[in-house]
Amino acid sequence: MVSIYEAFYVDNYKKTLISIEEIKPEEYSRKYWGKLFCTEAGCEAKLSYVKLPGNKSHFRKWRESPHSENCIHFAERIDGRTGTRQVGVQNGFISPEQMKKAQREAFELEILSAEERIKKREDDREKRLNKKNTKKVTKTVEQPAIRVIVDPAHKIEDTNQVKGRLYKRDVDALKEKDLGQTRTVTGRIEKVETGEKSALVRICKNNKFVNIRFGEAFFADAPQYEGLFYYIDQFATENNNAVFNATGEVKQNEQTNEFELIVFNRDGLLVHGRTLSYIATTYSIESDKN
Ligand SMILES: [Zn+2]
């Protein structure tokens, strides 16, 4: 997508070509509002003025006034969600390595003390600021939002898939906008329930609860984990406040209104920094000794 820096200003049937620099923000609502249009031939999209710092101001079409299909600014809306600089939604994937890395980072952050956490946040901020200073100024390009799908039932064969970002959320930080998205969620184990090809780990942070669900799709990907969730229960009983990290799709339970996380991948869980196989092996070696 090309950003728009020129518009036709139509006033009293007089059409003038103006550029973004000519618009004085304080004049916009009084003088230009509703009178700016796309300059492409055959396109009558109404434009508004978006004021942004650092030479990033541009024109944007009105919500209800699309560009004509032949206009270079025309963008098909694939999904209902489009952000300011995001055009449509592209399918993305995350690798097992990304999952494991996100869970490990989330675990390490969770076990830091409060002071260490504040210090880490400050260090990270400083790092980010330093990066910004050295970054070359490049023109912002409009890009589609990337939606990562982990549910095998909804996965589509799409060769254009790109690597998506994996966001981390503590249990108490989950929001409506995370619904339907793939997230790595972190909390302390409250209880574990196991069934046939199903398991549930209830985790908590600051009095907010999330059920992490493992169903048939998960056990199809990880048949070796069947019957092993019992060890998570044992581990949580022996270790107070055991940390649990899981990567999956965020849902909302209709009865309780609580957020839930559905895990589909064998790499979708970490038990206090350990894999389930590791915990199960440790316990079975111990029971062999007895
Ligand atoms: Zn147009």
PDB file of C-alpha atoms and ligand atoms in Angstrom:
ATOM      1  CA  MET A   1       0.000   0.000   0.000  1.00  0.00           C
ATOM      2  CA  VAL A   2       1.111   3.468  -0.833  1.00  0.00           C
ATOM      3  CA  SER A   3       0.539   6.191   1.714  1.00  0.00           C
ATOM      4  CA  ILE A   4      -1.472   9.157   0.491  1.00  0.00           C
ATOM      5  CA  TYR A   5       0.158  12.589   0.644  1.00  0.00           C
ATOM      6  CA  GLU A   6      -1.968  14.475  -1.895  1.00  0.00           C
ATOM      7  CA  ALA A   7      -5.670  15.175  -2.120  1.00  0.00           C
ATOM      8  CA  PHE A   8      -8.173  17.205  -4.084  1.00  0.00           C
ATOM      9  CA  TYR A   9      -9.713  19.947  -2.007  1.00  0.00           C
ATOM     10  CA  VAL A  10     -13.183  20.617  -3.375  1.00  0.00           C
ATOM     11  CA  ASP A  11     -14.859  23.807  -2.244  1.00  0.00           C
ATOM     12  CA  ASN A  12     -17.697  25.616  -4.068  1.00  0.00           C
ATOM     13  CA  TYR A  13     -17.151  23.372  -7.107  1.00  0.00           C
ATOM     14  CA  LYS A  14     -13.534  24.480  -7.225  1.00  0.00           C
ATOM     15  CA  LYS A  15     -11.059  21.612  -7.215  1.00  0.00           C
ATOM     16  CA  THR A  16      -7.536  22.289  -5.931  1.00  0.00           C
ATOM     17  CA  LEU A  17      -4.685  19.834  -5.575  1.00  0.00           C
ATOM     18  CA  ILE A  18      -3.130  20.132  -2.158  1.00  0.00           C
ATOM     19  CA  SER A  19      -0.323  18.257  -0.454  1.00  0.00           C
ATOM     20  CA  ILE A  20      -0.180  17.093   3.142  1.00  0.00           C
ATOM     21  CA  GLU A  21       2.280  19.857   4.117  1.00  0.00           C
ATOM     22  CA  GLU A  22      -0.231  22.514   3.122  1.00  0.00           C
ATOM     23  CA  ILE A  23      -2.742  21.422   5.737  1.00  0.00           C
ATOM     24  CA  LYS A  24      -2.539  23.315   8.989  1.00  0.00           C
ATOM     25  CA  PRO A  25      -3.938  20.999  11.682  1.00  0.00           C
ATOM     26  CA  GLU A  26      -5.822  23.865  13.333  1.00  0.00           C
ATOM     27  CA  GLU A  27      -7.539  24.635  10.028  1.00  0.00           C
ATOM     28  CA  TYR A  28      -8.548  21.063   9.184  1.00  0.00           C
ATOM     29  CA  SER A  29     -11.907  20.725  10.892  1.00  0.00           C
ATOM     30  CA  ARG A  30     -13.093  24.203   9.888  1.00  0.00           C
ATOM     31  CA  LYS A  31     -11.806  24.330   6.335  1.00  0.00           C
ATOM     32  CA  TYR A  32     -11.077  20.904   4.885  1.00  0.00           C
ATOM     33  CA  TRP A  33     -13.239  18.396   6.771  1.00  0.00           C
ATOM     34  CA  GLY A  34     -15.407  16.431   4.299  1.00  0.00           C
ATOM     35  CA  LYS A  35     -13.939  18.304   1.323  1.00  0.00           C
ATOM     36  CA  LEU A  36     -10.876  16.173   0.568  1.00  0.00           C
ATOM     37  CA  PHE A  37     -10.900  13.461  -2.115  1.00  0.00           C
ATOM     38  CA  CYS A  38      -8.629  10.861  -3.678  1.00  0.00           C
ATOM     39  CA  THR A  39      -6.671  12.193  -6.681  1.00  0.00           C
ATOM     40  CA  GLU A  40      -6.620   8.966  -8.722  1.00  0.00           C
ATOM     41  CA  ALA A  41      -8.606   8.965 -11.962  1.00  0.00           C
ATOM     42  CA  GLY A  42     -12.081   7.523 -11.552  1.00  0.00           C
ATOM     43  CA  CYS A  43     -11.819   7.369  -7.770  1.00  0.00           C
ATOM     44  CA  GLU A  44     -14.014   9.467  -5.529  1.00  0.00           C
ATOM     45  CA  ALA A  45     -12.959   8.200  -2.123  1.00  0.00           C
ATOM     46  CA  LYS A  46     -13.379  10.807   0.570  1.00  0.00           C
ATOM     47  CA  LEU A  47     -10.217  11.429   2.561  1.00  0.00           C
ATOM     48  CA  SER A  48      -9.474  12.592   6.056  1.00  0.00           C
ATOM     49  CA  TYR A  49      -6.323  14.071   7.481  1.00  0.00           C
ATOM     50  CA  VAL A  50      -4.301  11.964   9.916  1.00  0.00           C
ATOM     51  CA  LYS A  51      -1.910  14.073  11.940  1.00  0.00           C
ATOM     52  CA  LEU A  52       1.152  12.170  13.147  1.00  0.00           C
ATOM     53  CA  PRO A  53       4.501  13.386  14.513  1.00  0.00           C
ATOM     54  CA  GLY A  54       7.744  13.146  12.570  1.00  0.00           C
ATOM     55  CA  ASN A  55       6.605  13.840   8.994  1.00  0.00           C
ATOM     56  CA  LYS A  56       4.260  10.867   9.133  1.00  0.00           C
ATOM     57  CA  SER A  57       1.012  12.748   8.621  1.00  0.00           C
ATOM     58  CA  HIS A  58      -1.007  11.449   5.704  1.00  0.00           C
ATOM     59  CA  PHE A  59      -4.470  11.247   4.193  1.00  0.00           C
ATOM     60  CA  ARG A  60      -6.717   8.283   4.845  1.00  0.00           C
ATOM     61  CA  LYS A  61     -10.011   7.295   3.294  1.00  0.00           C
ATOM     62  CA  TRP A  62     -13.218   7.615   5.254  1.00  0.00           C
ATOM     63  CA  ARG A  63     -14.523   4.388   6.708  1.00  0.00           C
ATOM     64  CA  GLU A  64     -17.634   4.339   4.516  1.00  0.00           C
ATOM     65  CA  SER A  65     -16.008   5.693   1.387  1.00  0.00           C
ATOM     66  CA  PRO A  66     -13.920   3.045  -0.380  1.00  0.00           C
ATOM     67  CA  HIS A  67     -11.427   3.721  -3.155  1.00  0.00           C
ATOM     68  CA  SER A  68     -12.571   2.538  -6.573  1.00  0.00           C
ATOM     69  CA  GLU A  69     -11.373  -0.948  -7.439  1.00  0.00           C
ATOM     70  CA  ASN A  70      -8.948   0.418 -10.032  1.00  0.00           C
ATOM     71  CA  CYS A  71      -7.423   2.943  -7.665  1.00  0.00           C
ATOM     72  CA  ILE A  72      -3.872   2.130  -6.482  1.00  0.00           C
ATOM     73  CA  HIS A  73      -5.076   2.789  -2.928  1.00  0.00           C
ATOM     74  CA  PHE A  74      -7.796   0.171  -3.132  1.00  0.00           C
ATOM     75  CA  ALA A  75      -7.394  -2.521  -0.482  1.00  0.00           C
ATOM     76  CA  GLU A  76      -9.588  -5.517  -0.099  1.00  0.00           C
ATOM     77  CA  ARG A  77     -10.751  -6.103   3.412  1.00  0.00           C
ATOM     78  CA  ILE A  78     -10.193  -9.752   4.190  1.00  0.00           C
ATOM     79  CA  ASP A  79     -11.290  -9.592   7.772  1.00  0.00           C
ATOM     80  CA  GLY A  80     -13.250  -7.077   9.824  1.00  0.00           C
ATOM     81  CA  ARG A  81     -10.118  -5.980  11.614  1.00  0.00           C
ATOM     82  CA  THR A  82      -7.922  -3.401   9.957  1.00  0.00           C
ATOM     83  CA  GLY A  83      -5.710  -1.060  11.878  1.00  0.00           C
ATOM     84  CA  THR A  84      -4.337   2.299  10.857  1.00  0.00           C
ATOM     85  CA  ARG A  85      -1.362   0.932   9.026  1.00  0.00           C
ATOM     86  CA  GLN A  86      -2.588  -2.579   8.538  1.00  0.00           C
ATOM     87  CA  VAL A  87      -4.312  -3.640   5.362  1.00  0.00           C
ATOM     88  CA  GLY A  88      -6.221  -6.885   5.698  1.00  0.00           C
ATOM     89  CA  VAL A  89      -5.066  -9.942   7.550  1.00  0.00           C
ATOM     90  CA  GLN A  90      -2.473 -12.468   6.464  1.00  0.00           C
ATOM     91  CA  ASN A  91      -2.149 -15.975   7.849  1.00  0.00           C
ATOM     92  CA  GLY A  92       0.952 -16.565   9.888  1.00  0.00           C
ATOM     93  CA  PHE A  93       2.641 -19.455  11.587  1.00  0.00           C
ATOM     94  CA  ILE A  94       4.837 -19.840  14.638  1.00  0.00           C
ATOM     95  CA  SER A  95       7.571 -22.423  14.947  1.00  0.00           C
ATOM     96  CA  PRO A  96       8.027 -24.836  17.879  1.00  0.00           C
ATOM     97  CA  GLU A  97      11.246 -22.913  18.665  1.00  0.00           C
ATOM     98  CA  GLN A  98       9.288 -19.653  18.933  1.00  0.00           C
ATOM     99  CA  MET A  99       6.848 -21.312  21.334  1.00  0.00           C
ATOM    100  CA  LYS A 100       9.595 -22.751  23.505  1.00  0.00           C
ATOM    101  CA  LYS A 101      11.506 -19.460  23.560  1.00  0.00           C
ATOM    102  CA  ALA A 102       8.398 -17.454  24.509  1.00  0.00           C
ATOM    103  CA  GLN A 103       7.502 -19.872  27.306  1.00  0.00           C
ATOM    104  CA  ARG A 104      11.024 -19.874  28.678  1.00  0.00           C
ATOM    105  CA  GLU A 105      11.260 -16.076  28.653  1.00  0.00           C
ATOM    106  CA  ALA A 106       7.849 -15.822  30.320  1.00  0.00           C
ATOM    107  CA  PHE A 107       8.902 -18.349  32.967  1.00  0.00           C
ATOM    108  CA  GLU A 108      12.152 -16.533  33.718  1.00  0.00           C
ATOM    109  CA  LEU A 109      10.344 -13.210  34.030  1.00  0.00           C
ATOM    110  CA  GLU A 110       7.730 -14.768  36.310  1.00  0.00           C
ATOM    111  CA  ILE A 111      10.243 -16.129  38.817  1.00  0.00           C
ATOM    112  CA  LEU A 112      12.166 -12.849  39.145  1.00  0.00           C
ATOM    113  CA  SER A 113      11.530 -10.898  42.337  1.00  0.00           C
ATOM    114  CA  ALA A 114       9.608  -7.633  42.093  1.00  0.00           C
ATOM    115  CA  GLU A 115      12.798  -5.517  42.207  1.00  0.00           C
ATOM    116  CA  GLU A 116      14.551  -7.648  39.627  1.00  0.00           C
ATOM    117  CA  ARG A 117      11.528  -7.324  37.375  1.00  0.00           C
ATOM    118  CA  ILE A 118      11.529  -3.529  37.582  1.00  0.00           C
ATOM    119  CA  LYS A 119      15.248  -3.470  36.851  1.00  0.00           C
ATOM    120  CA  LYS A 120      14.843  -5.807  33.862  1.00  0.00           C
ATOM    121  CA  ARG A 121      12.047  -3.665  32.474  1.00  0.00           C
ATOM    122  CA  GLU A 122      14.262  -0.562  32.750  1.00  0.00           C
ATOM    123  CA  ASP A 123      17.191  -2.334  31.094  1.00  0.00           C
ATOM    124  CA  ASP A 124      14.955  -3.533  28.271  1.00  0.00           C
ATOM    125  CA  ARG A 125      13.580  -0.040  27.788  1.00  0.00           C
ATOM    126  CA  GLU A 126      17.078   1.392  27.609  1.00  0.00           C
ATOM    127  CA  LYS A 127      18.043  -1.242  25.044  1.00  0.00           C
ATOM    128  CA  ARG A 128      15.004  -0.372  22.958  1.00  0.00           C
ATOM    129  CA  LEU A 129      15.755   3.356  23.122  1.00  0.00           C
ATOM    130  CA  ASN A 130      19.353   2.792  22.031  1.00  0.00           C
ATOM    131  CA  LYS A 131      18.132   0.732  19.124  1.00  0.00           C
ATOM    132  CA  LYS A 132      15.769   3.516  18.066  1.00  0.00           C
ATOM    133  CA  ASN A 133      18.559   6.087  18.020  1.00  0.00           C
ATOM    134  CA  THR A 134      20.657   4.110  15.615  1.00  0.00           C
ATOM    135  CA  LYS A 135      17.768   2.982  13.412  1.00  0.00           C
ATOM    136  CA  LYS A 136      17.748   4.420   9.918  1.00  0.00           C
ATOM    137  CA  VAL A 137      14.669   6.372   9.002  1.00  0.00           C
ATOM    138  CA  THR A 138      12.773   4.329   6.472  1.00  0.00           C
ATOM    139  CA  LYS A 139       9.423   5.011   4.921  1.00  0.00           C
ATOM    140  CA  THR A 140       6.664   3.149   6.686  1.00  0.00           C
ATOM    141  CA  VAL A 141       5.041   0.596   4.450  1.00  0.00           C
ATOM    142  CA  GLU A 142       1.493  -0.528   5.050  1.00  0.00           C
ATOM    143  CA  GLN A 143       1.443  -4.184   5.953  1.00  0.00           C
ATOM    144  CA  PRO A 144      -1.279  -6.690   6.663  1.00  0.00           C
ATOM    145  CA  ALA A 145      -1.916  -7.827  10.214  1.00  0.00           C
ATOM    146  CA  ILE A 146      -0.613 -11.331  10.771  1.00  0.00           C
ATOM    147  CA  ARG A 147      -2.950 -13.793  12.404  1.00  0.00           C
ATOM    148  CA  VAL A 148      -1.335 -16.921  13.741  1.00  0.00           C
ATOM    149  CA  ILE A 149      -3.546 -20.005  13.627  1.00  0.00           C
ATOM    150  CA  VAL A 150      -2.613 -23.022  15.764  1.00  0.00           C
ATOM    151  CA  ASP A 151      -5.929 -24.909  15.709  1.00  0.00           C
ATOM    152  CA  PRO A 152      -5.354 -27.729  13.162  1.00  0.00           C
ATOM    153  CA  ALA A 153      -9.087 -27.666  12.345  1.00  0.00           C
ATOM    154  CA  HIS A 154      -8.764 -24.078  11.121  1.00  0.00           C
ATOM    155  CA  LYS A 155      -5.336 -24.269   9.542  1.00  0.00           C
ATOM    156  CA  ILE A 156      -5.339 -23.539   5.848  1.00  0.00           C
ATOM    157  CA  GLU A 157      -2.749 -24.618   3.335  1.00  0.00           C
ATOM    158  CA  ASP A 158      -1.324 -21.260   2.423  1.00  0.00           C
ATOM    159  CA  THR A 159       2.085 -21.064   0.816  1.00  0.00           C
ATOM    160  CA  ASN A 160       2.174 -17.322   1.426  1.00  0.00           C
ATOM    161  CA  GLN A 161       2.244 -17.831   5.167  1.00  0.00           C
ATOM    162  CA  VAL A 162       4.682 -15.654   7.010  1.00  0.00           C
ATOM    163  CA  LYS A 163       6.224 -16.029  10.416  1.00  0.00           C
ATOM    164  CA  GLY A 164       3.994 -14.360  12.986  1.00  0.00           C
ATOM    165  CA  ARG A 165       4.859 -12.766  16.292  1.00  0.00           C
ATOM    166  CA  LEU A 166       3.976 -14.576  19.464  1.00  0.00           C
ATOM    167  CA  TYR A 167       2.756 -12.317  22.237  1.00  0.00           C
ATOM    168  CA  LYS A 168       2.996 -13.169  25.925  1.00  0.00           C
ATOM    169  CA  ARG A 169       0.254 -12.446  28.454  1.00  0.00           C
ATOM    170  CA  ASP A 170       0.076 -13.041  32.179  1.00  0.00           C
ATOM    171  CA  VAL A 171      -3.294 -14.473  33.232  1.00  0.00           C
ATOM    172  CA  ASP A 172      -4.406 -11.120  34.638  1.00  0.00           C
ATOM    173  CA  ALA A 173      -3.362  -9.245  31.498  1.00  0.00           C
ATOM    174  CA  LEU A 174      -5.605 -11.077  29.019  1.00  0.00           C
ATOM    175  CA  LYS A 175      -8.028  -8.738  27.243  1.00  0.00           C
ATOM    176  CA  GLU A 176     -10.980  -9.025  24.847  1.00  0.00           C
ATOM    177  CA  LYS A 177      -8.674  -8.246  21.941  1.00  0.00           C
ATOM    178  CA  ASP A 178      -6.686 -11.432  22.646  1.00  0.00           C
ATOM    179  CA  LEU A 179      -9.759 -13.555  21.866  1.00  0.00           C
ATOM    180  CA  GLY A 180      -9.173 -15.848  18.885  1.00  0.00           C
ATOM    181  CA  GLN A 181      -5.459 -15.009  18.921  1.00  0.00           C
ATOM    182  CA  THR A 182      -2.474 -17.203  19.699  1.00  0.00           C
ATOM    183  CA  ARG A 183      -0.778 -16.204  22.956  1.00  0.00           C
ATOM    184  CA  THR A 184       1.685 -17.544  25.492  1.00  0.00           C
ATOM    185  CA  VAL A 185      -0.099 -17.315  28.837  1.00  0.00           C
ATOM    186  CA  THR A 186       1.613 -17.442  32.236  1.00  0.00           C
ATOM    187  CA  GLY A 187       0.336 -18.077  35.755  1.00  0.00           C
ATOM    188  CA  ARG A 188       0.695 -20.267  38.853  1.00  0.00           C
ATOM    189  CA  ILE A 189      -0.858 -23.729  38.938  1.00  0.00           C
ATOM    190  CA  GLU A 190      -4.095 -23.918  40.958  1.00  0.00           C
ATOM    191  CA  LYS A 191      -5.262 -27.399  40.069  1.00  0.00           C
ATOM    192  CA  VAL A 192      -4.919 -30.109  37.440  1.00  0.00           C
ATOM    193  CA  GLU A 193      -7.671 -32.331  36.082  1.00  0.00           C
ATOM    194  CA  THR A 194      -7.056 -35.299  33.837  1.00  0.00           C
ATOM    195  CA  GLY A 195      -9.383 -37.373  31.702  1.00  0.00           C
ATOM    196  CA  GLU A 196      -9.254 -39.601  28.662  1.00  0.00           C
ATOM    197  CA  LYS A 197      -7.544 -37.603  25.899  1.00  0.00           C
ATOM    198  CA  SER A 198      -8.217 -34.478  27.898  1.00  0.00           C
ATOM    199  CA  ALA A 199      -6.522 -32.466  30.591  1.00  0.00           C
ATOM    200  CA  LEU A 200      -7.068 -29.138  32.252  1.00  0.00           C
ATOM    201  CA  VAL A 201      -4.581 -27.005  34.126  1.00  0.00           C
ATOM    202  CA  ARG A 202      -6.142 -24.110  36.008  1.00  0.00           C
ATOM    203  CA  ILE A 203      -3.708 -21.261  36.518  1.00  0.00           C
ATOM    204  CA  CYS A 204      -3.964 -18.009  38.423  1.00  0.00           C
ATOM    205  CA  LYS A 205      -2.418 -14.587  38.784  1.00  0.00           C
ATOM    206  CA  ASN A 206      -3.686 -11.792  41.027  1.00  0.00           C
ATOM    207  CA  ASN A 207      -7.034 -13.520  41.549  1.00  0.00           C
ATOM    208  CA  LYS A 208      -7.669 -13.961  37.851  1.00  0.00           C
ATOM    209  CA  PHE A 209      -8.023 -17.525  36.592  1.00  0.00           C
ATOM    210  CA  VAL A 210      -7.576 -19.192  33.235  1.00  0.00           C
ATOM    211  CA  ASN A 211      -8.251 -22.823  32.364  1.00  0.00           C
ATOM    212  CA  ILE A 212      -5.662 -24.242  29.988  1.00  0.00           C
ATOM    213  CA  ARG A 213      -7.333 -27.013  28.022  1.00  0.00           C
ATOM    214  CA  PHE A 214      -5.684 -29.942  26.277  1.00  0.00           C
ATOM    215  CA  GLY A 215      -8.088 -31.919  24.108  1.00  0.00           C
ATOM    216  CA  GLU A 216      -8.077 -34.490  21.334  1.00  0.00           C
ATOM    217  CA  ALA A 217      -6.165 -32.278  18.911  1.00  0.00           C
ATOM    218  CA  PHE A 218      -3.390 -31.860  21.474  1.00  0.00           C
ATOM    219  CA  PHE A 219      -3.144 -35.574  22.234  1.00  0.00           C
ATOM    220  CA  ALA A 220      -3.153 -36.346  18.507  1.00  0.00           C
ATOM    221  CA  ASP A 221      -0.018 -34.183  18.228  1.00  0.00           C
ATOM    222  CA  ALA A 222       1.431 -35.474  21.498  1.00  0.00           C
ATOM    223  CA  PRO A 223       0.275 -39.067  22.044  1.00  0.00           C
ATOM    224  CA  GLN A 224       3.290 -39.600  24.315  1.00  0.00           C
ATOM    225  CA  TYR A 225       1.776 -37.157  26.840  1.00  0.00           C
ATOM    226  CA  GLU A 226      -1.372 -39.184  27.447  1.00  0.00           C
ATOM    227  CA  GLY A 227      -1.613 -40.142  31.091  1.00  0.00           C
ATOM    228  CA  LEU A 228       1.296 -37.879  32.066  1.00  0.00           C
ATOM    229  CA  PHE A 229      -0.632 -34.802  33.246  1.00  0.00           C
ATOM    230  CA  TYR A 230      -1.035 -36.567  36.559  1.00  0.00           C
ATOM    231  CA  TYR A 231       2.655 -35.741  37.151  1.00  0.00           C
ATOM    232  CA  ILE A 232       1.934 -32.034  36.788  1.00  0.00           C
ATOM    233  CA  ASP A 233      -0.558 -32.382  39.626  1.00  0.00           C
ATOM    234  CA  GLN A 234       2.048 -34.164  41.716  1.00  0.00           C
ATOM    235  CA  PHE A 235       4.681 -31.523  40.902  1.00  0.00           C
ATOM    236  CA  ALA A 236       2.285 -28.680  41.800  1.00  0.00           C
ATOM    237  CA  THR A 237       1.380 -30.347  45.096  1.00  0.00           C
ATOM    238  CA  GLU A 238       5.037 -30.692  46.044  1.00  0.00           C
ATOM    239  CA  ASN A 239       6.082 -27.262  44.763  1.00  0.00           C
ATOM    240  CA  ASN A 240       4.028 -24.314  45.922  1.00  0.00           C
ATOM    241  CA  ASN A 241       3.233 -21.686  43.299  1.00  0.00           C
ATOM    242  CA  ALA A 242       4.623 -23.716  40.417  1.00  0.00           C
ATOM    243  CA  VAL A 243       4.711 -21.612  37.244  1.00  0.00           C
ATOM    244  CA  PHE A 244       2.869 -22.810  34.146  1.00  0.00           C
ATOM    245  CA  ASN A 245       3.338 -21.406  30.637  1.00  0.00           C
ATOM    246  CA  ALA A 246       1.201 -22.455  27.719  1.00  0.00           C
ATOM    247  CA  THR A 247       0.859 -21.411  24.079  1.00  0.00           C
ATOM    248  CA  GLY A 248      -2.505 -21.734  22.365  1.00  0.00           C
ATOM    249  CA  GLU A 249      -5.628 -19.983  21.192  1.00  0.00           C
ATOM    250  CA  VAL A 250      -7.498 -17.677  23.567  1.00  0.00           C
ATOM    251  CA  LYS A 251     -11.214 -18.341  23.989  1.00  0.00           C
ATOM    252  CA  GLN A 252     -13.895 -17.262  26.400  1.00  0.00           C
ATOM    253  CA  ASN A 253     -15.983 -19.696  28.419  1.00  0.00           C
ATOM    254  CA  GLU A 254     -19.647 -18.886  27.811  1.00  0.00           C
ATOM    255  CA  GLN A 255     -20.779 -20.002  31.250  1.00  0.00           C
ATOM    256  CA  THR A 256     -18.121 -18.442  33.437  1.00  0.00           C
ATOM    257  CA  ASN A 257     -16.999 -15.633  31.107  1.00  0.00           C
ATOM    258  CA  GLU A 258     -13.438 -16.545  32.038  1.00  0.00           C
ATOM    259  CA  PHE A 259     -10.739 -16.613  29.406  1.00  0.00           C
ATOM    260  CA  GLU A 260      -9.509 -20.065  28.410  1.00  0.00           C
ATOM    261  CA  LEU A 261      -6.545 -21.242  26.421  1.00  0.00           C
ATOM    262  CA  ILE A 262      -6.757 -24.181  24.047  1.00  0.00           C
ATOM    263  CA  VAL A 263      -3.401 -25.852  23.429  1.00  0.00           C
ATOM    264  CA  PHE A 264      -2.880 -27.785  20.198  1.00  0.00           C
ATOM    265  CA  ASN A 265       0.856 -28.411  20.018  1.00  0.00           C
ATOM    266  CA  ARG A 266       3.104 -30.729  21.953  1.00  0.00           C
ATOM    267  CA  ASP A 267       5.479 -27.814  22.523  1.00  0.00           C
ATOM    268  CA  GLY A 268       2.626 -25.720  23.904  1.00  0.00           C
ATOM    269  CA  LEU A 269       3.389 -26.144  27.610  1.00  0.00           C
ATOM    270  CA  LEU A 270       6.171 -25.608  30.118  1.00  0.00           C
ATOM    271  CA  VAL A 271       5.925 -26.703  33.784  1.00  0.00           C
ATOM    272  CA  HIS A 272       8.060 -24.490  35.996  1.00  0.00           C
ATOM    273  CA  GLY A 273      10.719 -24.300  33.299  1.00  0.00           C
ATOM    274  CA  ARG A 274      10.588 -28.025  32.523  1.00  0.00           C
ATOM    275  CA  THR A 275       8.999 -30.067  29.776  1.00  0.00           C
ATOM    276  CA  LEU A 276       6.323 -32.579  30.707  1.00  0.00           C
ATOM    277  CA  SER A 277       8.528 -35.453  29.515  1.00  0.00           C
ATOM    278  CA  TYR A 278      11.290 -34.295  31.852  1.00  0.00           C
ATOM    279  CA  ILE A 279       8.958 -34.163  34.865  1.00  0.00           C
ATOM    280  CA  ALA A 280       7.397 -37.521  34.036  1.00  0.00           C
ATOM    281  CA  THR A 281      10.829 -39.137  33.634  1.00  0.00           C
ATOM    282  CA  THR A 282      12.024 -37.704  36.950  1.00  0.00           C
ATOM    283  CA  TYR A 283       9.012 -39.092  38.800  1.00  0.00           C
ATOM    284  CA  SER A 284       9.072 -42.489  37.145  1.00  0.00           C
ATOM    285  CA  ILE A 285      12.793 -42.881  37.966  1.00  0.00           C
ATOM    286  CA  GLU A 286      11.986 -41.961  41.580  1.00  0.00           C
ATOM    287  CA  SER A 287       9.159 -44.494  41.782  1.00  0.00           C
ATOM    288  CA  ASP A 288      11.396 -47.175  40.239  1.00  0.00           C
ATOM    289  CA  LYS A 289      13.858 -46.641  43.095  1.00  0.00           C
ATOM    290  CA  ASN A 290      11.167 -47.261  45.712  1.00  0.00           C
TER     291      ASN A 290
HETATM  292 ZN    ZN B   1      -8.622   6.291  -4.571  1.00  0.00          ZN
END
